[in-house]
Coordinates of N, CA and C and ligand atoms in Angstrom, one line a residue:
X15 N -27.5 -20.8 6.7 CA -27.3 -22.2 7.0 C -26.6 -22.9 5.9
X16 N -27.3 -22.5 4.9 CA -26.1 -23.6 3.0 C -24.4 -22.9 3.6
X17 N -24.6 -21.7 3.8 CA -23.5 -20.8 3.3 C -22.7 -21.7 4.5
X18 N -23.0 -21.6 6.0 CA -22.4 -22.8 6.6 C -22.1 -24.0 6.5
X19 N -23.0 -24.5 5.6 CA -22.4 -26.3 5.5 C -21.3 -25.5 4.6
X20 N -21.7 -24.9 3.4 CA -20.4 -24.9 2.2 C -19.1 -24.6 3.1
X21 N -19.0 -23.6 3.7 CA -17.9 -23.5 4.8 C -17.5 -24.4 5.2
X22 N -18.0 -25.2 6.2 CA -17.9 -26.2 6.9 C -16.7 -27.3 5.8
X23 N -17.6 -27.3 5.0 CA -16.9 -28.5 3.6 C -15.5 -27.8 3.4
X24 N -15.6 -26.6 3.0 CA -14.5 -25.9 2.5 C -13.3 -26.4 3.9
X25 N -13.5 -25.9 4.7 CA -12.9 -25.9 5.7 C -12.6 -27.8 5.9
X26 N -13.1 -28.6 5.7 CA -12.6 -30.0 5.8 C -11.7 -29.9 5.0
X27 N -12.4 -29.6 3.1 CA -10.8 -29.9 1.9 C -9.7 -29.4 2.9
X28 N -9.8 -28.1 3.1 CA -8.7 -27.5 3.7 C -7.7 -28.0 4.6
X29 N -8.4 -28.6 5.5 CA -7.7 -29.4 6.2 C -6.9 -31.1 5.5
X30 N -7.9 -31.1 5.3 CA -7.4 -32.4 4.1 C -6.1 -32.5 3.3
X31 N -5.8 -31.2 2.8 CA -5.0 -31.0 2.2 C -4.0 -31.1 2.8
X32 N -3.8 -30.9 4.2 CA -2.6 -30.4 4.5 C -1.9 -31.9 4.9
X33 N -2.2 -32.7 4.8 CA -1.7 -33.9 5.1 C -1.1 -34.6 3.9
X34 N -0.8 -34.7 2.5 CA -0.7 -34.9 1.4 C 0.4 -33.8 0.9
X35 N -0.1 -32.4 1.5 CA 1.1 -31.3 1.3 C 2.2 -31.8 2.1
X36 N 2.3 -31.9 3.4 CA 3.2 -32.3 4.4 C 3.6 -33.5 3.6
X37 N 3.5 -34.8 3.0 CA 4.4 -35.4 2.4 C 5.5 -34.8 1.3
X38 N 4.5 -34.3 0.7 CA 5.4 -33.7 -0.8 C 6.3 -32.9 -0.1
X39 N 6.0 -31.8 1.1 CA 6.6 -31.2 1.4 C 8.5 -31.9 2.3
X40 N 7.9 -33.2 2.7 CA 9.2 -33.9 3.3 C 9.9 -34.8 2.2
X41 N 8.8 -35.6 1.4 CA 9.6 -36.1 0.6 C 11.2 -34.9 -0.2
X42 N 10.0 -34.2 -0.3 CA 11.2 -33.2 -1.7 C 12.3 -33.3 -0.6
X43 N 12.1 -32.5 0.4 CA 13.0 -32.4 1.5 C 14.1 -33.1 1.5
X44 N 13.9 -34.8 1.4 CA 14.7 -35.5 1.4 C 15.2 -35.5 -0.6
X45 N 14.7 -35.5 -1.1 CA 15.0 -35.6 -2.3 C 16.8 -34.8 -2.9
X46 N 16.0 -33.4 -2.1 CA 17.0 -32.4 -2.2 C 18.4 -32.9 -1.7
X47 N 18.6 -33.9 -0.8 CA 19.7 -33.9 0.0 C 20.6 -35.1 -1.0
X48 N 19.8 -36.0 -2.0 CA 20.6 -36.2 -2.8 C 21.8 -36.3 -3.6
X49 N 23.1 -36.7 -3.7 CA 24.8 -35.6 -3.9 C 24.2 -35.7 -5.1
X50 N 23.7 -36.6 -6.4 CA 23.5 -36.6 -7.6 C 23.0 -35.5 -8.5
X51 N 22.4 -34.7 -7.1 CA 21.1 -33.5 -8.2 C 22.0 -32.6 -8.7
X52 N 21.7 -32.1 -9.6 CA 22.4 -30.9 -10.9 C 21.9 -29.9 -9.4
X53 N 22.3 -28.7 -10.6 CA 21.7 -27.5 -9.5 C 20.0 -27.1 -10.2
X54 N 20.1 -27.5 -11.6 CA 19.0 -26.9 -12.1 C 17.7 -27.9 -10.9
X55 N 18.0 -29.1 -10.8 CA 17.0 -29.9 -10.2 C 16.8 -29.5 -8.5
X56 N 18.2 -29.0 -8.3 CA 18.2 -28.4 -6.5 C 17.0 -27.7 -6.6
X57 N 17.1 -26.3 -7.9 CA 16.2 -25.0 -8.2 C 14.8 -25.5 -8.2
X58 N 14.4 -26.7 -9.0 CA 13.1 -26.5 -8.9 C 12.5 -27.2 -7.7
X59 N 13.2 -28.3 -6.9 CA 12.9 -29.0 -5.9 C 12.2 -27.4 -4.7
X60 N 13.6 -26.3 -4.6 CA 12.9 -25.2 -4.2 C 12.0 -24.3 -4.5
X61 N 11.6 -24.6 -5.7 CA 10.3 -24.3 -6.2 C 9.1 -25.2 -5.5
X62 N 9.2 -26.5 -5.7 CA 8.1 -27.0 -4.8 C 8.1 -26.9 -3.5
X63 N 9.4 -26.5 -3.2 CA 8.9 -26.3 -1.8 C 8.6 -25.2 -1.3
X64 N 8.9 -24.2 -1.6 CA 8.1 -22.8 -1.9 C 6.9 -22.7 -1.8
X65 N 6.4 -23.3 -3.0 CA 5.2 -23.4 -3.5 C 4.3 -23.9 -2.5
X66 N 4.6 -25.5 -2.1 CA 3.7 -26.3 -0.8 C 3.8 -25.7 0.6
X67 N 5.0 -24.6 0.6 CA 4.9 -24.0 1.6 C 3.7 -23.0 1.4
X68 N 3.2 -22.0 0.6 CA 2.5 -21.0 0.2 C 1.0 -21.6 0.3
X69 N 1.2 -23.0 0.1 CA -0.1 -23.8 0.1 C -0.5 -23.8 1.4
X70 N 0.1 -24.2 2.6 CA 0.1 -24.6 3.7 C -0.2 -23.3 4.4
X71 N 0.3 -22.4 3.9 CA 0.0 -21.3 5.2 C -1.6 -20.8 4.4
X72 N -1.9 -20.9 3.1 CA -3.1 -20.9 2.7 C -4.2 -21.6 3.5
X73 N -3.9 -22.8 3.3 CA -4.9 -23.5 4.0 C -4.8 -23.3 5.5
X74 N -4.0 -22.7 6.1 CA -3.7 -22.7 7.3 C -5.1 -21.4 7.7
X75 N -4.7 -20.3 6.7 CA -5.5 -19.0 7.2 C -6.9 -19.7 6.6
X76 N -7.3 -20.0 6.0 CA -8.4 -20.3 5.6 C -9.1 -21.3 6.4
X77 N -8.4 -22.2 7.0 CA -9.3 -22.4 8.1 C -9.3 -22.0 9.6
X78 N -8.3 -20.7 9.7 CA -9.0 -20.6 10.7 C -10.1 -19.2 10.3
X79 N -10.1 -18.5 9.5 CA -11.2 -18.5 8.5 C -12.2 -18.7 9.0
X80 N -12.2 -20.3 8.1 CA -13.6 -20.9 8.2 C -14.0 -21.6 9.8
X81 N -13.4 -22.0 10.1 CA -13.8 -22.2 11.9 C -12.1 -21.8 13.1
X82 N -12.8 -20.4 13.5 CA -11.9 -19.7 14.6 C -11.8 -20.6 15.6
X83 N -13.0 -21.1 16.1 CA -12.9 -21.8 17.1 C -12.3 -21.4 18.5
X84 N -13.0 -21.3 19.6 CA -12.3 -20.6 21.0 C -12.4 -21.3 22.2
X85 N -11.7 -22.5 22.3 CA -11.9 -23.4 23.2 C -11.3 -23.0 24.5
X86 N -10.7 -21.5 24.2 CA -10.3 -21.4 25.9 C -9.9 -20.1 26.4
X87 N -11.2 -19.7 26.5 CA -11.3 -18.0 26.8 C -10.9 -18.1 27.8
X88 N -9.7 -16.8 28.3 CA -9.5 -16.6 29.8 C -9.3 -14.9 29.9
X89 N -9.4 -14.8 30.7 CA -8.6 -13.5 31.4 C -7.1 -13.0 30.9
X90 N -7.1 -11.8 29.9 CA -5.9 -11.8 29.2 C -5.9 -10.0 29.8
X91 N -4.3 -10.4 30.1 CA -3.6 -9.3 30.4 C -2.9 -8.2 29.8
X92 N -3.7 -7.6 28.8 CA -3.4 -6.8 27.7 C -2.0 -6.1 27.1
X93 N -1.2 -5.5 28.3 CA -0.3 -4.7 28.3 C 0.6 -6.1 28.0
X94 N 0.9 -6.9 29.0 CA 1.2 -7.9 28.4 C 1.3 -8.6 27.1
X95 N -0.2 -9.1 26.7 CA -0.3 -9.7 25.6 C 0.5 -9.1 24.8
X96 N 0.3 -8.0 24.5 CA 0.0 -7.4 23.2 C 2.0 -7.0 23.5
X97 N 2.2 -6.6 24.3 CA 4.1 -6.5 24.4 C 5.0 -7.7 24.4
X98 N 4.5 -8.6 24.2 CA 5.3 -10.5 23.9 C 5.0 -10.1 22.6
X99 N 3.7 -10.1 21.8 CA 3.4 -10.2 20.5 C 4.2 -9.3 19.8
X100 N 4.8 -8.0 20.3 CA 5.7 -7.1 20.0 C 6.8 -7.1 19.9
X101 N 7.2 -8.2 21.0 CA 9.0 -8.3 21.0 C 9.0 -9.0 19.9
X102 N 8.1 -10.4 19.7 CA 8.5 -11.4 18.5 C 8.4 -10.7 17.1
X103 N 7.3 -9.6 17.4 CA 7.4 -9.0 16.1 C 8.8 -8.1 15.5
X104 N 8.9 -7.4 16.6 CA 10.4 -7.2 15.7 C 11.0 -7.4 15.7
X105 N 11.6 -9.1 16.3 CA 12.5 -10.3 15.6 C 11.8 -10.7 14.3
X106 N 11.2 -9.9 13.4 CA 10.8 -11.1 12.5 C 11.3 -10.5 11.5
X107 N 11.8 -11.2 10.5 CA 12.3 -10.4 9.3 C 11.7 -9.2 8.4
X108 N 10.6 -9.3 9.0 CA 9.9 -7.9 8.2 C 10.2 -6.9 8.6
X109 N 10.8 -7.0 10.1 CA 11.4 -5.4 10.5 C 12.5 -5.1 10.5
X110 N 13.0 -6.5 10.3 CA 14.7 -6.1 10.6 C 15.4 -5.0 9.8
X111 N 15.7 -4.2 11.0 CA 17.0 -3.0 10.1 C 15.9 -2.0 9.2
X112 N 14.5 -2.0 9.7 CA 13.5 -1.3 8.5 C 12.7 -0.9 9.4
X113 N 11.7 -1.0 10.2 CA 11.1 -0.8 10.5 C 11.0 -0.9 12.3
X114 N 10.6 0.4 12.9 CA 10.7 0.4 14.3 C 8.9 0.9 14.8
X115 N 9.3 -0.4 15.9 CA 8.1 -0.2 16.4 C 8.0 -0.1 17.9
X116 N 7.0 1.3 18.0 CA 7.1 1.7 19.3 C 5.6 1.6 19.9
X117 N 5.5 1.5 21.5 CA 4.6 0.9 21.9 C 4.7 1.7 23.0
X118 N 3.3 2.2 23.2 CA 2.7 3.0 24.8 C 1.2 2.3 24.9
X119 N 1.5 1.6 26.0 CA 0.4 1.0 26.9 C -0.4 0.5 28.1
X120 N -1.5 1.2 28.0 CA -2.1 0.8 29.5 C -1.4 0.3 30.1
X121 N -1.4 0.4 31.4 CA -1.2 -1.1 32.2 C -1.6 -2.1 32.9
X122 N -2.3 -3.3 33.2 CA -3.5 -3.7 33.8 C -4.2 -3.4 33.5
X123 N -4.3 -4.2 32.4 CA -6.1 -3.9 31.2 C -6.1 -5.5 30.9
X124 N -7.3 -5.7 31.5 CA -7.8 -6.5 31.1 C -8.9 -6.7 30.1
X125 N -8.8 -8.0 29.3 CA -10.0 -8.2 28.8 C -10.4 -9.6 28.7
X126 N -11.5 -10.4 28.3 CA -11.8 -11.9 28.2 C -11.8 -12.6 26.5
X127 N -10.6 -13.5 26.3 CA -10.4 -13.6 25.2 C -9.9 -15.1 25.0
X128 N -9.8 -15.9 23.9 CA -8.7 -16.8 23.7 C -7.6 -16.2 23.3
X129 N -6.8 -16.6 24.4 CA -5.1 -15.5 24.3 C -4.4 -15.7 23.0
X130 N -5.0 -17.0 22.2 CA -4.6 -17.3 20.7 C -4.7 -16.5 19.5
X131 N -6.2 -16.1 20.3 CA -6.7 -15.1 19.1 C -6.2 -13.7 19.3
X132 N -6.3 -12.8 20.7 CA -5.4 -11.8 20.7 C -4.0 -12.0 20.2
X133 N -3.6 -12.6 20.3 CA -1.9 -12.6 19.1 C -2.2 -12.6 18.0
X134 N -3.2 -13.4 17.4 CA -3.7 -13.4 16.0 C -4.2 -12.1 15.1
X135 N -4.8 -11.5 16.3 CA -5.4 -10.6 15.8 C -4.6 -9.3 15.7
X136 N -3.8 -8.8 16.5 CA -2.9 -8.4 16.4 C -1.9 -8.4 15.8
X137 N -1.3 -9.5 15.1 CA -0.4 -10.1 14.3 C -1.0 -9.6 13.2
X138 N -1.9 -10.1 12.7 CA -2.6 -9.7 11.3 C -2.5 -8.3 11.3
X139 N -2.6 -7.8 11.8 CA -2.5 -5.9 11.8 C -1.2 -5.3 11.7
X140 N -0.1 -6.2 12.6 CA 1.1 -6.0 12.3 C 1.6 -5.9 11.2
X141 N 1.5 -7.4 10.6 CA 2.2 -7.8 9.3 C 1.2 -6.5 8.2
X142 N 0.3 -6.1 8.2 CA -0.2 -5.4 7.9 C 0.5 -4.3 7.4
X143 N 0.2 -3.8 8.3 CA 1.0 -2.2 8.7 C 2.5 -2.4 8.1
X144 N 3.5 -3.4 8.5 CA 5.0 -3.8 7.9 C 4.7 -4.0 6.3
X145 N 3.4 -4.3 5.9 CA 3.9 -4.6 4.7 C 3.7 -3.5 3.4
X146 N 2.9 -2.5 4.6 CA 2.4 -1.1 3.9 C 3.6 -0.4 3.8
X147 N 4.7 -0.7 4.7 CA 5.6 0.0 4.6 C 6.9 -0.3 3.6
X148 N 7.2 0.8 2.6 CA 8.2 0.6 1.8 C 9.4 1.3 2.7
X149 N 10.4 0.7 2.6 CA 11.9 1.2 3.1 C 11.2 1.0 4.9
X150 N 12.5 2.4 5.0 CA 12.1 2.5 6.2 C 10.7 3.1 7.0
X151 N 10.5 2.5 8.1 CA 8.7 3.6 8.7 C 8.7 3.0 10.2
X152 N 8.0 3.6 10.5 CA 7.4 3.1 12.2 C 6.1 3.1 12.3
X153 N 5.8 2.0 13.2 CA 4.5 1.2 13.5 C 4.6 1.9 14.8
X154 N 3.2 2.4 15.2 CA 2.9 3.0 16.7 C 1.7 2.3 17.0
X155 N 2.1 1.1 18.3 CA 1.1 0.4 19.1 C 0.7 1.0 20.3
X156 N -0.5 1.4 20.5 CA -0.8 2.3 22.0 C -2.2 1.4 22.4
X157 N -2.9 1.6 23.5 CA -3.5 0.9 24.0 C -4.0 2.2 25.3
X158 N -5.4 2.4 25.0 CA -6.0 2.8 26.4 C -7.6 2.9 26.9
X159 N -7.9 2.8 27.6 CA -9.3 2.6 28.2 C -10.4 3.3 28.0
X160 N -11.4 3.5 27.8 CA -12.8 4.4 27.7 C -13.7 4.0 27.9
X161 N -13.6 4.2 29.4 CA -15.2 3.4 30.3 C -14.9 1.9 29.9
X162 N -16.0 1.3 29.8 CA -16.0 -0.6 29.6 C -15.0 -0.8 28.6
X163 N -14.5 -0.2 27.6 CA -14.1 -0.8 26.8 C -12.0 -0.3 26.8
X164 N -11.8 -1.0 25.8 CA -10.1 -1.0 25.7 C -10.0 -0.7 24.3
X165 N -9.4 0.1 24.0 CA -9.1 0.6 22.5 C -7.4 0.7 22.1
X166 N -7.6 -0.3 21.4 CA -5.5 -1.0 21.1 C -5.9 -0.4 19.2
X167 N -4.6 0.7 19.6 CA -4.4 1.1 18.1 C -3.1 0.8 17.2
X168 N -3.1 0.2 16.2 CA -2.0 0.0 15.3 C -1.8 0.8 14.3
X169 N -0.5 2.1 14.3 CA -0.7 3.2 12.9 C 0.7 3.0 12.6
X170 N 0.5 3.1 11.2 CA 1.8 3.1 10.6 C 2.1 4.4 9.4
X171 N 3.2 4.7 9.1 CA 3.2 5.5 8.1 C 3.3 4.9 6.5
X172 N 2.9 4.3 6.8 CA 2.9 3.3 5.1 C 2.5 3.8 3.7
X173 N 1.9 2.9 3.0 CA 1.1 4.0 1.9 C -0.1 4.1 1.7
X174 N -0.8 3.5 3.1 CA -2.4 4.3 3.4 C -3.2 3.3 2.1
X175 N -4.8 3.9 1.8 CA -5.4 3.3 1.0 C -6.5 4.3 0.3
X176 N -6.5 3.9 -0.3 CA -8.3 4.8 -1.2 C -8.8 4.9 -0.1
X177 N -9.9 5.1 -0.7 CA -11.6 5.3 -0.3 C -12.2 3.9 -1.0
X178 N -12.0 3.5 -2.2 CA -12.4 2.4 -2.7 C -11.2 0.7 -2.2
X179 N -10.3 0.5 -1.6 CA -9.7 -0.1 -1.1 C -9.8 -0.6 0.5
X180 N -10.4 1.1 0.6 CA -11.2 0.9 2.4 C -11.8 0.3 2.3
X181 N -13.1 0.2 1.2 CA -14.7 -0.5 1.4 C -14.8 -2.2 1.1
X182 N -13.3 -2.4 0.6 CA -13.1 -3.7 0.3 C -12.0 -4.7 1.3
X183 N -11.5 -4.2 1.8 CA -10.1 -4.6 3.0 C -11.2 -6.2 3.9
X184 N -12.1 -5.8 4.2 CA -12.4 -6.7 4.9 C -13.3 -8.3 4.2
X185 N -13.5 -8.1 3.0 CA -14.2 -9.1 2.1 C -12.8 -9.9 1.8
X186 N -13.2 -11.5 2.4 CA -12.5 -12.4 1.8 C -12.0 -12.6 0.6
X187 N -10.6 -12.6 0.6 CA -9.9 -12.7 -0.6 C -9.5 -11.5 -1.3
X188 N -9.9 -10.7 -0.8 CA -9.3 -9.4 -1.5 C -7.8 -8.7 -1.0
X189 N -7.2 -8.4 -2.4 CA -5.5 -8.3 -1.8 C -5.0 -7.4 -2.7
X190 N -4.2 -6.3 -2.6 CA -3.5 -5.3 -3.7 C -2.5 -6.2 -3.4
X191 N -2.0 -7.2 -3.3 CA 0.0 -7.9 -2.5 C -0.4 -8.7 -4.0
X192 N 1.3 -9.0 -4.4 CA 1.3 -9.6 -5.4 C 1.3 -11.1 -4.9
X193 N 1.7 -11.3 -3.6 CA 1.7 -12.4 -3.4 C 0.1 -12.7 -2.1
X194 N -0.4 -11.9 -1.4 CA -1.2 -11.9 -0.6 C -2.5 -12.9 -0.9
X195 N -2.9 -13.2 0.2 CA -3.8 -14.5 0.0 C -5.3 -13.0 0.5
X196 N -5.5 -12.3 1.2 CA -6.4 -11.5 1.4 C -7.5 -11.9 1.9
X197 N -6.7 -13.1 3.1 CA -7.4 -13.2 4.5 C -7.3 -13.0 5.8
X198 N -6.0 -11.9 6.1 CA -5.6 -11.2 7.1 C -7.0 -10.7 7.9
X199 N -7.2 -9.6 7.0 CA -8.1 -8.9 7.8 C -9.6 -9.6 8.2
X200 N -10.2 -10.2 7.2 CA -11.0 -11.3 7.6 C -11.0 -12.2 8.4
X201 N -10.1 -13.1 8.7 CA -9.7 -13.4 10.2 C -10.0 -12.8 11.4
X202 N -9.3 -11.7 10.9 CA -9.5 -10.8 12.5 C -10.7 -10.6 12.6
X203 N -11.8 -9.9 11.2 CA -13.2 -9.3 11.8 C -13.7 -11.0 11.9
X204 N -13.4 -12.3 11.7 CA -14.4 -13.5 12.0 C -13.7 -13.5 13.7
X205 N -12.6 -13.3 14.2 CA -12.2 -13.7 15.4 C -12.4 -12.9 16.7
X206 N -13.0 -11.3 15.9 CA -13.5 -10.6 17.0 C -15.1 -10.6 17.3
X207 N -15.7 -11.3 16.1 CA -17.0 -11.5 16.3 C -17.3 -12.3 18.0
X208 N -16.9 -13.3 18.5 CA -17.8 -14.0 19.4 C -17.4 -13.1 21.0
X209 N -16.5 -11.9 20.4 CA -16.3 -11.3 21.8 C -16.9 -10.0 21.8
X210 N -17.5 -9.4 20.7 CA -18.2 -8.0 20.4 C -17.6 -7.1 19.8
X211 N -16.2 -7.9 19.8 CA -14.9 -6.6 19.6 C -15.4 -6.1 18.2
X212 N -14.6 -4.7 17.9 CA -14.8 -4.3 16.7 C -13.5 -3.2 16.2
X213 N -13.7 -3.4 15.0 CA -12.4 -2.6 14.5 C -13.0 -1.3 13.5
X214 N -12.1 -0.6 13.6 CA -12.0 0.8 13.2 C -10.8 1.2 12.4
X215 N -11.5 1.8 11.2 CA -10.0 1.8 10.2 C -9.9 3.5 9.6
X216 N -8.6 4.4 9.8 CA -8.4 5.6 9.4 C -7.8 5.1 8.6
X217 N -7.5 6.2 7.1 CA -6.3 5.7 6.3 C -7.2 7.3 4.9
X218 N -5.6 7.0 4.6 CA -5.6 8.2 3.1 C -4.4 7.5 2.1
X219 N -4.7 7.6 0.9 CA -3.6 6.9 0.1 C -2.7 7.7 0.9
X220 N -1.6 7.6 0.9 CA 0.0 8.2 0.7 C 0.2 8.7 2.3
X221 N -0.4 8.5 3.2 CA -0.7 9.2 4.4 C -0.5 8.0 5.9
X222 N -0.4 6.6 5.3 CA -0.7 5.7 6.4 C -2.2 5.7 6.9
X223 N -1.8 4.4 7.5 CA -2.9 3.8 8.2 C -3.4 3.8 9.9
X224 N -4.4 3.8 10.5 CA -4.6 3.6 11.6 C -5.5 2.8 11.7
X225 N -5.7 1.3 12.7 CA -6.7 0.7 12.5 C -6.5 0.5 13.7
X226 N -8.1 0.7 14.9 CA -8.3 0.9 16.1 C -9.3 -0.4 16.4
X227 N -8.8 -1.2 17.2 CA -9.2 -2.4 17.9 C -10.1 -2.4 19.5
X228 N -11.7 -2.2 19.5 CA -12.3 -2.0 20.8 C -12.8 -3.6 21.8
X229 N -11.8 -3.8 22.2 CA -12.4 -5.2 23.3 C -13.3 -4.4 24.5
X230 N -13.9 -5.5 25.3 CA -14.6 -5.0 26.6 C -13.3 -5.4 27.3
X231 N -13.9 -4.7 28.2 CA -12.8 -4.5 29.4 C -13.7 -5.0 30.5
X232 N -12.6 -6.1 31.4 CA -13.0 -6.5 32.5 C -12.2 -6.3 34.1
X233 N -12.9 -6.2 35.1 CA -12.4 -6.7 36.4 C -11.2 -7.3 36.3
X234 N -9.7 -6.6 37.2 CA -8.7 -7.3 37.1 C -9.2 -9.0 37.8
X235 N -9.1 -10.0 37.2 CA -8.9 -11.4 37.7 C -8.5 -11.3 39.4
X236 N -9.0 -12.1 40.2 CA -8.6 -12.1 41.3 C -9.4 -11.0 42.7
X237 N -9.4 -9.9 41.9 CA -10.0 -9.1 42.9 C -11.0 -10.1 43.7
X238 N -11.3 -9.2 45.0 CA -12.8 -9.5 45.5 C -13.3 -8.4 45.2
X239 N -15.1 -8.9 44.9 CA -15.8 -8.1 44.2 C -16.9 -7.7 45.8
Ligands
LIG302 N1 -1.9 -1.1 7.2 C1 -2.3 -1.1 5.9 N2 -1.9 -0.1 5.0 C2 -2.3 -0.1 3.8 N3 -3.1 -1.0 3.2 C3 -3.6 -2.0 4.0 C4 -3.2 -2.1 5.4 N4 -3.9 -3.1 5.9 C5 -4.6 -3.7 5.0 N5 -4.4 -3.0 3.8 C6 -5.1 -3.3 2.5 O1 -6.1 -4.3 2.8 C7 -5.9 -5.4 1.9 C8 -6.5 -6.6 2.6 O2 -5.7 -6.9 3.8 P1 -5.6 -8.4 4.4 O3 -4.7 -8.5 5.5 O4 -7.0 -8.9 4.5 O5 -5.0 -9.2 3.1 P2 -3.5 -9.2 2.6 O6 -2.6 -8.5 3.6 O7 -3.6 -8.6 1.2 O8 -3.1 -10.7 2.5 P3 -2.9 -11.7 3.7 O9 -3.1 -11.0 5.0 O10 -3.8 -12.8 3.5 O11 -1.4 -12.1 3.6 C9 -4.5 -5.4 1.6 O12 -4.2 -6.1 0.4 C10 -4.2 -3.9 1.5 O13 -4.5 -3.4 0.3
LIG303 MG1 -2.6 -9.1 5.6

């Protein structure tokens, strides 16, 4: 219950903050467009904005972090979901021209979810997996059924992890990234909590990763029962 209110708190600064960032962040904005500025002053203006950017997506993951919040669970169409969240992914610059990602999936698999959080949670596994990957590699997204449940797997050939790196991946704040905030995965295990989901992680240093995602599985929508 303390450890909740402190959250709770945590999660207000957090938000708080971002209103005060978003100035600095527009003022500079306009600052920069100034004809007078040197370049040294261009340089550091993009330094702050850099920076309040780095801030923003901090506080961003950290509160949903601290309150996931699921105001609108429905009937999510898996093969689907999870193949939109795939095309955007490899528009994103982390794959471009580097990394290909291929996908075999159920079809009509359902499960009961906030469709916010299946992109989320998925996403975080993504960027994951891409950022394990040095040069070129391939991410393999598959997805298939076992009795009640649905099991969506993300493996990549990246550079895998310890034994002691495994036992720590999911504790808030923890990050081998020089720049990582090391609340990816934490996210995901707070956002699969209110639906039972659970995740599963293979991995060997030098060998890649596999981390297996089990939702329940439901009645296609609509049927008569
Ligand atoms: N696919 C993967 N391959 C290798 N290591 C991984 C993989 N996924 C996670 N890890 C390890 O787990 C750590 C924690 O991951 P997590 O997503 O929680 O944080 P992060 O990626 O470091 O930072 P953030 O997600 O907040 O940007 C990573 O720093 C990395 O060491
Ligand atoms: Mg991450």
């Amino acid at each position: 219950e303390k450890l909740a209110a402190i959250g709770e708190m945590a999660a207000g600064i957090a938000h708080e903050i971002k209103n005060p960032l978003a100035s600095m962040s527009g003022s500079t904005q306009l600052l920069k467009k100034e004809a007078t500025n040197t370049p040294v002053a261009r340089k550091l203006m993009d330094i702050v904005l850099r920076e309040t950017d780095r801030l923003n997506v901090l506080a961003n993951d950290f509160l949903l972090f601290a309150r996931p919040g699921s105001d609108k669970i429905e009937s999510v169409e898996l093969s689907s979901a999870i193949g939109d969240t795939l095309e955007l992914f490899r528009k994103n610059g982390i794959c471009q021209n580097r990394i290909t990602v291929v996908q075999d999936l159920a079809p009509e698999v359902w499960t009961e979810m906030d469709p916010k959080h299946t992109r989320q949670v998925l996403w975080n596994l993504l960027l994951n997996a891409a950022e394990a990957i040095d040069g070129t590699g391939t991410i393999q997204v598959s997805s298939k059924t076992a009795e009640d449940m649905v099991q969506v797997t993300v493996k990549d050939d990246g550079c895998g992890m310890s034994e002691e790196t495994i036992s720590k991946i999911f504790d808030p704040f923890f990050t081998t990234k020089a720049h990582g905030t090391g609340l990816g995965l934490s996210i995901v295990y707070r956002l699969l909590e209110p639906y039972n989901g659970r995740l599963d992680v293979r991995s060997r240093q030098g060998q890649g990763s596999t981390f297996t995602l089990f939702l329940n599985r439901i009645d296609p929508p609509g049927l008569l029962s």
